[in-house]
PDB file of C-alpha atoms in Angstrom:
ATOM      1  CA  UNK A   1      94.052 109.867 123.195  1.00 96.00           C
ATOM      2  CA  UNK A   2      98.161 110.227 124.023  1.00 97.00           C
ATOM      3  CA  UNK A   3      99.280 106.978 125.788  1.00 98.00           C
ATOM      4  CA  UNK A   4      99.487 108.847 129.130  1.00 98.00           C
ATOM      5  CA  UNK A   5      95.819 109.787 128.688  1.00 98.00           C
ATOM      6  CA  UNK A   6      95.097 105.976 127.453  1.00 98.00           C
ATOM      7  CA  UNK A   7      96.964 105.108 130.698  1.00 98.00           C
ATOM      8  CA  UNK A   8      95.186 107.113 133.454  1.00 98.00           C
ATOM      9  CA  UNK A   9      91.499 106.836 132.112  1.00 97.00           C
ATOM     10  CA  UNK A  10      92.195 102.690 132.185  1.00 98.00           C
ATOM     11  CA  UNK A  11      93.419 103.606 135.983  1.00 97.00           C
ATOM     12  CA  UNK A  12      90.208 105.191 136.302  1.00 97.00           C
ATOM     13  CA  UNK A  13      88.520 102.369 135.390  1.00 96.00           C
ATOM     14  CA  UNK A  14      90.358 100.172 137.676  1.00 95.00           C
ATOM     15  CA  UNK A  15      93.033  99.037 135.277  1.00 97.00           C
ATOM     16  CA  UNK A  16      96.668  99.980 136.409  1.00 97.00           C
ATOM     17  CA  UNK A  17      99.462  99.524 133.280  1.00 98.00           C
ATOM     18  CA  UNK A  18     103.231  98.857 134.774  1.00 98.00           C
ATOM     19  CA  UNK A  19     105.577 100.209 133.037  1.00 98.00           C
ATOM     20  CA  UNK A  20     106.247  96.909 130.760  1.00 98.00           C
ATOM     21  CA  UNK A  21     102.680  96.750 129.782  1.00 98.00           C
ATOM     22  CA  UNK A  22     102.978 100.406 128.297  1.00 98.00           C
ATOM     23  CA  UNK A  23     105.984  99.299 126.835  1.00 98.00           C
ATOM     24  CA  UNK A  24     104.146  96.639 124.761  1.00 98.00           C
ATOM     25  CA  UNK A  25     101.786  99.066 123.826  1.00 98.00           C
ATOM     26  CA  UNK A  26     104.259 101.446 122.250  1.00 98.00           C
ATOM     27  CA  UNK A  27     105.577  98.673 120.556  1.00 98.00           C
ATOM     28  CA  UNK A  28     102.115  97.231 119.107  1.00 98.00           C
ATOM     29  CA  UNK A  29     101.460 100.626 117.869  1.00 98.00           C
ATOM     30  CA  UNK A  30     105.156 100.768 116.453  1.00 98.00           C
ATOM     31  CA  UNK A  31     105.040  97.260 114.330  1.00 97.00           C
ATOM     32  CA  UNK A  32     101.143  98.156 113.299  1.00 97.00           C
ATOM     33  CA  UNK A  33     101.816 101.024 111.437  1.00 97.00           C
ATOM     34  CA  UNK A  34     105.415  99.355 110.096  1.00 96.00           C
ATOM     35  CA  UNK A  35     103.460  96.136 108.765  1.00 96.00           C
ATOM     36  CA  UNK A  36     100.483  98.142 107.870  1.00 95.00           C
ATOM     37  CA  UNK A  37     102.955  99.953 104.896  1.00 93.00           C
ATOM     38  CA  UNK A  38     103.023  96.698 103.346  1.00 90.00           C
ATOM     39  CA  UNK A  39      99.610  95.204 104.090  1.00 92.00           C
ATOM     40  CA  UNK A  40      96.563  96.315 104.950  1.00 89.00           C
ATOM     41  CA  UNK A  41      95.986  96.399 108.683  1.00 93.00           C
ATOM     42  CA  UNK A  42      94.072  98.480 109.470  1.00 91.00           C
ATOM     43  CA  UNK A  43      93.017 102.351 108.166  1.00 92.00           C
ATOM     44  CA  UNK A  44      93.324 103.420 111.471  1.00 93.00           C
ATOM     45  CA  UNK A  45      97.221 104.922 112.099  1.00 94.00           C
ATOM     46  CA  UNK A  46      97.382 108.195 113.703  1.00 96.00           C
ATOM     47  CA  UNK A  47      98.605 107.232 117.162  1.00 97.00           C
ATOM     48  CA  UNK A  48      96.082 109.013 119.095  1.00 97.00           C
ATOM     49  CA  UNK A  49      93.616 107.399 117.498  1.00 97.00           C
ATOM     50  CA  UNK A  50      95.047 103.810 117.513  1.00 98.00           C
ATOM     51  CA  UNK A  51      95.262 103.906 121.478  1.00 98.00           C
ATOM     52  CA  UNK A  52      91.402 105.032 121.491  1.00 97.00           C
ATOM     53  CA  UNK A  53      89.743 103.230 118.659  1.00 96.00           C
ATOM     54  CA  UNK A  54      91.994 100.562 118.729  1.00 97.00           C
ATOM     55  CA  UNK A  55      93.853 100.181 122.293  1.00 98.00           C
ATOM     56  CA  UNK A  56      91.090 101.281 124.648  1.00 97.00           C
ATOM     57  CA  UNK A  57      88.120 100.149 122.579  1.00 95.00           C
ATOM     58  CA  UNK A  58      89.357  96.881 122.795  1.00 96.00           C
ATOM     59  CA  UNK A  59      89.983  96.608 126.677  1.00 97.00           C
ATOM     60  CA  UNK A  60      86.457  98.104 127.057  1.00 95.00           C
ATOM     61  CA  UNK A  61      85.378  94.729 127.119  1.00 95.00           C
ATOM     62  CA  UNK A  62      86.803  94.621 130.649  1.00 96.00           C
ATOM     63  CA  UNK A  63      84.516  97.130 131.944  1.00 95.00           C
ATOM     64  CA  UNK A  64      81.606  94.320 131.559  1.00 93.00           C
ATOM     65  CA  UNK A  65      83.186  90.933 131.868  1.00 93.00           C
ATOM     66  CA  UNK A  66      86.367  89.452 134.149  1.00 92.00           C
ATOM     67  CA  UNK A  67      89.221  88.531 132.319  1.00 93.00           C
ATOM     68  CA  UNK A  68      91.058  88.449 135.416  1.00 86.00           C
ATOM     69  CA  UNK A  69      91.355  84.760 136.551  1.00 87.00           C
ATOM     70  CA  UNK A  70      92.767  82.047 133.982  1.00 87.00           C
ATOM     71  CA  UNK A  71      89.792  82.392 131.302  1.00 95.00           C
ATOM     72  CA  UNK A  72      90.001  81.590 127.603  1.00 97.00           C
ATOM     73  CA  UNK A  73      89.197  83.598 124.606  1.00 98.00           C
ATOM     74  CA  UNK A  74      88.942  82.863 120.924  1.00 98.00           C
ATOM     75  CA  UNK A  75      88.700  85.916 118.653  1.00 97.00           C
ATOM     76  CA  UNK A  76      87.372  85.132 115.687  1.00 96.00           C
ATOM     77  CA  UNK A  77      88.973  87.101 112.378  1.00 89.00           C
ATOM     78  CA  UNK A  78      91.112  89.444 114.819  1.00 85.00           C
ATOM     79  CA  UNK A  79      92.626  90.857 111.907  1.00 88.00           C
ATOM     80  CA  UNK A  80      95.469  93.135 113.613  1.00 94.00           C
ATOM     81  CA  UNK A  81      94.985  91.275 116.984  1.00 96.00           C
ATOM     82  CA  UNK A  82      91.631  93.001 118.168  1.00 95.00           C
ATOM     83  CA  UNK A  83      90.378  92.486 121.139  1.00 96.00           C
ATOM     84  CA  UNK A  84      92.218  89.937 122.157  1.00 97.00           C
ATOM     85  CA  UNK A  85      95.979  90.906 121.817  1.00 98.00           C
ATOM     86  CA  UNK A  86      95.410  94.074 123.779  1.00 98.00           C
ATOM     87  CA  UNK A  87      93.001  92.022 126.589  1.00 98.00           C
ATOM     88  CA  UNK A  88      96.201  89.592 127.171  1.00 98.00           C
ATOM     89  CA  UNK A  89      98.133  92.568 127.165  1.00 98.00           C
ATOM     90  CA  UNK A  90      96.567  93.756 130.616  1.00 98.00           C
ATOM     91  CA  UNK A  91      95.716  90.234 131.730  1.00 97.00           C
ATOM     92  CA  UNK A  92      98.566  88.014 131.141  1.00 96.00           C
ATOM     93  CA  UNK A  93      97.119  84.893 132.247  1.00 96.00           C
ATOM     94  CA  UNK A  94      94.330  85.104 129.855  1.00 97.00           C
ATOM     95  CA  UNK A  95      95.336  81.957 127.148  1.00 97.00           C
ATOM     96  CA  UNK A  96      93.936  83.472 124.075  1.00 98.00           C
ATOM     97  CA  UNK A  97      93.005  81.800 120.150  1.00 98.00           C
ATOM     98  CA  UNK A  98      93.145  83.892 117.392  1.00 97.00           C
ATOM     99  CA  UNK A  99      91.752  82.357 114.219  1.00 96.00           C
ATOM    100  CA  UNK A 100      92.233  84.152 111.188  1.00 95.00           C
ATOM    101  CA  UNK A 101      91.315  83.361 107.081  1.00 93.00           C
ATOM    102  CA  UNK A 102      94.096  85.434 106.048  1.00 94.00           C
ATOM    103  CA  UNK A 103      97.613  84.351 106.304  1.00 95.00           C
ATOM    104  CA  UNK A 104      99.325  87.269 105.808  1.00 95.00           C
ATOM    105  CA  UNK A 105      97.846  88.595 108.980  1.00 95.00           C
ATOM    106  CA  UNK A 106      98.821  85.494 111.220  1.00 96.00           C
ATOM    107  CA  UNK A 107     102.346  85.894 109.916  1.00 97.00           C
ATOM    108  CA  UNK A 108     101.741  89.336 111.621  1.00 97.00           C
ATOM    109  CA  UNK A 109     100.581  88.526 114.550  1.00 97.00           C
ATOM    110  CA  UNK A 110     103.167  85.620 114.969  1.00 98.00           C
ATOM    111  CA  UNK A 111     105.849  88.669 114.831  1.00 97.00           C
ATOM    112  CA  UNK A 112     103.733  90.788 117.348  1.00 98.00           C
ATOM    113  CA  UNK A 113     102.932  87.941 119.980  1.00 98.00           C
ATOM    114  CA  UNK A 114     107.233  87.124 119.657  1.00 98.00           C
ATOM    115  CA  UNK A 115     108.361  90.694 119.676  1.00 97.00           C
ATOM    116  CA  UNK A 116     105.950  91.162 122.728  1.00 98.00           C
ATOM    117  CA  UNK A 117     106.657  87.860 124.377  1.00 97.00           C
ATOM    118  CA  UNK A 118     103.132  87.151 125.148  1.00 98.00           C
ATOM    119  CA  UNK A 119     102.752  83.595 126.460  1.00 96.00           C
ATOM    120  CA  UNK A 120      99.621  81.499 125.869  1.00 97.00           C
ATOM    121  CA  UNK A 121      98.631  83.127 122.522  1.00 98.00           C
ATOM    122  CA  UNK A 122      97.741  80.352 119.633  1.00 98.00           C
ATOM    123  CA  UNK A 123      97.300  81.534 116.227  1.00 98.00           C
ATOM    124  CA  UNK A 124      95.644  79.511 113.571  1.00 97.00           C
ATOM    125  CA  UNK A 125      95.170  80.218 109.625  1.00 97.00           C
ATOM    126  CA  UNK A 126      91.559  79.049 108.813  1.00 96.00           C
ATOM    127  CA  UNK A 127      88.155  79.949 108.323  1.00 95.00           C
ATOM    128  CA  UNK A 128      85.727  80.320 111.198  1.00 95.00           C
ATOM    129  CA  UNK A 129      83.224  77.903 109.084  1.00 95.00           C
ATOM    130  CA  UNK A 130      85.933  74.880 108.863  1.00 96.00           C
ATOM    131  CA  UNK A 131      87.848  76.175 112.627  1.00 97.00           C
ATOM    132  CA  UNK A 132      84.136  75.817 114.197  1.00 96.00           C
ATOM    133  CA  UNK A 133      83.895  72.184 112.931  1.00 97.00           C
ATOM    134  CA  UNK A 134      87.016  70.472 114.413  1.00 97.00           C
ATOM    135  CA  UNK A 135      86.380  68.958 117.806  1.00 96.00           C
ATOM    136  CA  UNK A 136      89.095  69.921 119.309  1.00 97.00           C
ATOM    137  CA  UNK A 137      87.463  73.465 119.200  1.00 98.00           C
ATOM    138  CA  UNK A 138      83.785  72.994 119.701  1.00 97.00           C
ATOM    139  CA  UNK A 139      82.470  74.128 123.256  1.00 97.00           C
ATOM    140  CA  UNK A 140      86.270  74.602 124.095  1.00 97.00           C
ATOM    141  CA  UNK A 141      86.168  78.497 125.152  1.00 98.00           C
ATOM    142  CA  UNK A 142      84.991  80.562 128.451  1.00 97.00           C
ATOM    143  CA  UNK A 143      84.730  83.806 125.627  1.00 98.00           C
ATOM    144  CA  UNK A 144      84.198  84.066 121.969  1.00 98.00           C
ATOM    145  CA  UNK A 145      84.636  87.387 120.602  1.00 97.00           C
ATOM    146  CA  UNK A 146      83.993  88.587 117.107  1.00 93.00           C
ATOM    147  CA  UNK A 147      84.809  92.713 116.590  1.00 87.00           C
ATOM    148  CA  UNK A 148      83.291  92.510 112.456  1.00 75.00           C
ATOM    149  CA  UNK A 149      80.629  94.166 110.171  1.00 71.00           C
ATOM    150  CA  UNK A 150      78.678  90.430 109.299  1.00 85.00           C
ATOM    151  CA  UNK A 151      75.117  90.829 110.530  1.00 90.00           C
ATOM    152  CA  UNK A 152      75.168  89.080 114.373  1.00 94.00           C
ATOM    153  CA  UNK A 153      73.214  86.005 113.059  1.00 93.00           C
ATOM    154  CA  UNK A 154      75.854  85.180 110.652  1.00 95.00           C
ATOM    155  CA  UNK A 155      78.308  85.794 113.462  1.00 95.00           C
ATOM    156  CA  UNK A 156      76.190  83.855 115.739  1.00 96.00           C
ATOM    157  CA  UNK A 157      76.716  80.852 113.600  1.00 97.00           C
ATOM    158  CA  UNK A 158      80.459  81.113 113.643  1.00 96.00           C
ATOM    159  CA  UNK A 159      81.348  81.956 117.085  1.00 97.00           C
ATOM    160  CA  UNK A 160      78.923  79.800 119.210  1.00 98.00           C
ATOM    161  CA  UNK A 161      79.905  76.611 118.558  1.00 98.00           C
ATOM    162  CA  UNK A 162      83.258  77.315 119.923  1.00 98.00           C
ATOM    163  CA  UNK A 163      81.890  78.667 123.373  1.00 98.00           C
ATOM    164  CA  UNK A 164      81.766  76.267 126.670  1.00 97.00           C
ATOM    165  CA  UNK A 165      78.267  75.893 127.966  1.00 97.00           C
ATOM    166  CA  UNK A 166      77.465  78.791 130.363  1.00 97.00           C
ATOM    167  CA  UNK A 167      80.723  80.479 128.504  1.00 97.00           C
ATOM    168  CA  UNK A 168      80.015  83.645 126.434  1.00 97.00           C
ATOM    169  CA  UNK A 169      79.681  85.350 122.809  1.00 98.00           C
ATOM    170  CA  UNK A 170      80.858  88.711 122.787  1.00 97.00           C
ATOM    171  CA  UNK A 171      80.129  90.734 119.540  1.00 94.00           C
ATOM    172  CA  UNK A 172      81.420  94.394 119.350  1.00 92.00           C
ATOM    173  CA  UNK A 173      79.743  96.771 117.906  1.00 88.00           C
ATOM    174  CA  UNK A 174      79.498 100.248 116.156  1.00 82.00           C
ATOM    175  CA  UNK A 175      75.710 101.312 116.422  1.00 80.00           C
ATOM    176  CA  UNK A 176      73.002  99.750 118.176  1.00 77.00           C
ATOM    177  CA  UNK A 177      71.934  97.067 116.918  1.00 76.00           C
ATOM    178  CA  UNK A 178      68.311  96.340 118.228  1.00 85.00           C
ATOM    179  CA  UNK A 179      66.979  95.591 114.638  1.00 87.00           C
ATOM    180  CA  UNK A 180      69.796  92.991 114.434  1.00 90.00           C
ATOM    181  CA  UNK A 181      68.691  91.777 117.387  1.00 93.00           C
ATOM    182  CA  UNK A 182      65.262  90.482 117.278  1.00 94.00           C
ATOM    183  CA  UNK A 183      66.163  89.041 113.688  1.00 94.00           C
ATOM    184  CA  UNK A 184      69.189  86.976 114.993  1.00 95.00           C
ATOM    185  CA  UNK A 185      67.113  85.841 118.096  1.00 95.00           C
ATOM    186  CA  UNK A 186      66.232  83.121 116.295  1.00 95.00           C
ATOM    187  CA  UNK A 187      69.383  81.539 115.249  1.00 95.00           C
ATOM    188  CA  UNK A 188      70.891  82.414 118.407  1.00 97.00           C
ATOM    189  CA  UNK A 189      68.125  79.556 120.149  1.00 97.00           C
ATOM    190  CA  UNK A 190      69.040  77.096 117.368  1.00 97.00           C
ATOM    191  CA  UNK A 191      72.846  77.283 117.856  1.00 97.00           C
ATOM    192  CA  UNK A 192      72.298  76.729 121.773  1.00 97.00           C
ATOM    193  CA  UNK A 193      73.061  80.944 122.546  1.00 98.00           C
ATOM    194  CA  UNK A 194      69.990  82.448 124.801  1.00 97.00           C
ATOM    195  CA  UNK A 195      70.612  86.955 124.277  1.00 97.00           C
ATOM    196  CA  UNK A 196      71.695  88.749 127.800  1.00 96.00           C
ATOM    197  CA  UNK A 197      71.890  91.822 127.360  1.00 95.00           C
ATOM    198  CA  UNK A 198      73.145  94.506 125.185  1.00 94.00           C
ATOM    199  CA  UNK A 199      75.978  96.742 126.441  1.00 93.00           C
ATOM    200  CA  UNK A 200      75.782 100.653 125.346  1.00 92.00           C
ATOM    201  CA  UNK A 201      78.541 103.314 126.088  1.00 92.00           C
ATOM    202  CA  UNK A 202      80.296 106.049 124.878  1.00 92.00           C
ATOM    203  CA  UNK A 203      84.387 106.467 123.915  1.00 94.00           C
ATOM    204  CA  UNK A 204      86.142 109.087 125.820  1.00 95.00           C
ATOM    205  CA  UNK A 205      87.734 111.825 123.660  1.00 92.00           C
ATOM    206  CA  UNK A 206      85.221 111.391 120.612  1.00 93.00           C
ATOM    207  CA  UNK A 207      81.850 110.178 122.353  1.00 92.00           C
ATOM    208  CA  UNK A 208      81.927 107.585 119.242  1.00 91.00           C
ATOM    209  CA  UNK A 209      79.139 105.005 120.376  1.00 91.00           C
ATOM    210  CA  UNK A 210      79.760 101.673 121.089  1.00 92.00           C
ATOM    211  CA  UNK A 211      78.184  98.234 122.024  1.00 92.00           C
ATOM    212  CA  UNK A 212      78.537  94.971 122.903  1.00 94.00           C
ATOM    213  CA  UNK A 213      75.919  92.232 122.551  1.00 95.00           C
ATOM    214  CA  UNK A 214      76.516  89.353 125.146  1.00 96.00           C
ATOM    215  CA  UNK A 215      75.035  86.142 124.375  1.00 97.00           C
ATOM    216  CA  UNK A 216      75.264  83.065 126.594  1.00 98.00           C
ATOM    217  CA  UNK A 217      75.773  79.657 125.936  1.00 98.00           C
ATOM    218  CA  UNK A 218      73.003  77.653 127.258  1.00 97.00           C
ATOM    219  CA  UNK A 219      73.149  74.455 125.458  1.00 97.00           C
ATOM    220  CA  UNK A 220      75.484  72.183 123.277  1.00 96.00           C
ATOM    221  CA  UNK A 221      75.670  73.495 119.715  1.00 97.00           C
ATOM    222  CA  UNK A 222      73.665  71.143 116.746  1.00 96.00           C
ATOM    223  CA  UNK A 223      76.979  69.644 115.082  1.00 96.00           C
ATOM    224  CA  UNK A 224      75.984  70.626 111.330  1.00 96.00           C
ATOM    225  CA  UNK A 225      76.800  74.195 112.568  1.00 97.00           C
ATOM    226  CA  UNK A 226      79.143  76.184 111.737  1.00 97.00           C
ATOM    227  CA  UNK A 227      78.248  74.954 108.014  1.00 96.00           C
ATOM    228  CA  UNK A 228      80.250  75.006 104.639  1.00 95.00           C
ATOM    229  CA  UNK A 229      82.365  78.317 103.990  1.00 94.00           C
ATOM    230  CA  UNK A 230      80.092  81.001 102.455  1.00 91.00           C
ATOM    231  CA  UNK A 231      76.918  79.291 103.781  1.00 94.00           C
ATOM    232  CA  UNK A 232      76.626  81.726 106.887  1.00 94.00           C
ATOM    233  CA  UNK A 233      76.781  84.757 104.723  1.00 91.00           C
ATOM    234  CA  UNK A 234      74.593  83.522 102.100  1.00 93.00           C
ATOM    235  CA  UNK A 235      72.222  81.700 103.497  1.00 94.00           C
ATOM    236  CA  UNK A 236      71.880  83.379 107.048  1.00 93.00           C
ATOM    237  CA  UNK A 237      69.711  81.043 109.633  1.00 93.00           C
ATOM    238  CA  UNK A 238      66.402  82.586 110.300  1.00 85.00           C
TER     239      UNK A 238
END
C-alpha cells in the first residue's frame, strides 16, 4: 500500500488526511525504520507494508468505534506506538497513554510524539501488572487497547482495570479467536468486562485477516487485579 493508496482507501472509509497529517506519516515511517537500525522495532520495514500492516491496520479500529470527540485511550505495550500513535494521528483531540515495560522504546516514542508535535500523548515506562495497580489509573480510560500475542485472558487481566465503567477493551487480533474466547469468558466476568462482540475483516492489498474483540466494562474491577508481574502469564485466571 503506497501512501497515496493508504490515503484514498482511509477517504473511502470516511477518513480525509490534510496534507500535515500525511506529513506525519512520512515522518513516522522515516524515524521507524532509522531507530529500528539500532533497536528492534518492529520486523516490519518495507514502506508499503508499514502503511498497511502498520498505518492502516491500526486506524482500522476507527471503522468500529468513534474516536472522534475528546475520548481517552491507553495502549498497553504499544511497542512502536501501535494503535494509538497513528489513531491520534487522524484524531488530534484524542489524549492518549502509552505504557510500555521497555525503556528503550519510550525513549522512542518520546522522539516520535516531539518530532511530530502531537499534543496530549503521555508515555510511561512500567509494566501493565504494577501500571494497572496505581489509582491514579484504575477505571481512568474511555478505551484500552492491547495489539499483542498473550492469550486474551491474560490480556484481560491487564487492560480492564484501567477502563471507565461502560468504557471499552479493545484487543487486536491476527486470527479468530473463538477458542480464546469462551476460555477467557470467564475471567473477563471476574475482572468486571461482559464480551460484545467480535469484529472480523479483511486488509486491503493482502486480504490478511484481522479481528478485534470488544469487551465492555460493566462493573468496577476487584482491586487484587492486575496481580504481581508474571502472575497473568503464569497463572492465567480461569
Amino acid at each position: 500500500m503506497t501512501p497515496e493508496e493508504f490515503k484514498q482507501l482511509l477517504s473511502q472509509k470516511g477518513i480525509d488526511l490534510s496534507d500535515e497529517q500525511m506529513a506525519q506519516f512520512t515522518r513516522y515511517f522515516e524515524l521507524l525504520v532509522e531507530w529500528n537500525e539500532k533497536m528492534n522495532l518492529t520486523a516490519i520495514t518495507e514502506k508499503k507494508e508499514v502503511y498497511l500492516k502498520h498505518f492502516y491496520d491500526s486506524i482500522s479500529l476507527a471503522f468500529f468505534e468513534d474516536f472522534s470527540t475528546n475520548k481517552s485511550i491507553c495502549d498497553v505495550g504499544a511497542g512502536a506506538g501501535f494503535p494509538s500513535i497513528p489513531l491520534k494521528i487522524v484524531f488530534p483531540t484524542l489524549q492518549v497513554t502509552i505504557v510500555d515495560s521497555l525503556n528503550k522504546r519510550i525513549t522512542f516514542l518520546t522522539e516520535l510524539v516531539n518530532e511530530l508535535k502531537l499534543e496530549e500523548v503521555s508515555l510511561y515506562h512500567d509494566r501493565a501488572e504494577t501500571f494497572g495497580q496505581k489509582e491514579e489509573f484504575r477505571a481512568a480510560f474511555d478505551y484500552v487497547t492491547a495489539r499483542a500475542v498473550a492469550r486474551l485472558n491474560v490480556l484481560s487481566e491487564l487492560c480492564l482495570p484501567l477502563v471507565k465503567k461502560d468504557g471499552f477493551f479493545l484487543a487486536l487480533k491476527a486470527a479468530k479467536s473463538e477458542e480464546e474466547i469462551i476460555e477467557a469468558k470467564p475471567a473477563i466476568a471476574i475482572l468486571g468486562g461482559k464480551f460484545q462482540k467480535e469484529v472480523s475483516f479483511e486488509l486491503p492489498v493482502t486480504a490478511d485477516e484481522r479481528h478485534i474483540v470488544v469487551v465492555q466494562k460493566k462493573k468496577e474491577t476487584p482491586k487484587k487485579y492486575p496481580r504481581k508481574p508474571g502472575l497473568p502469564n503464569k497463572q492465567p485466571i480461569k
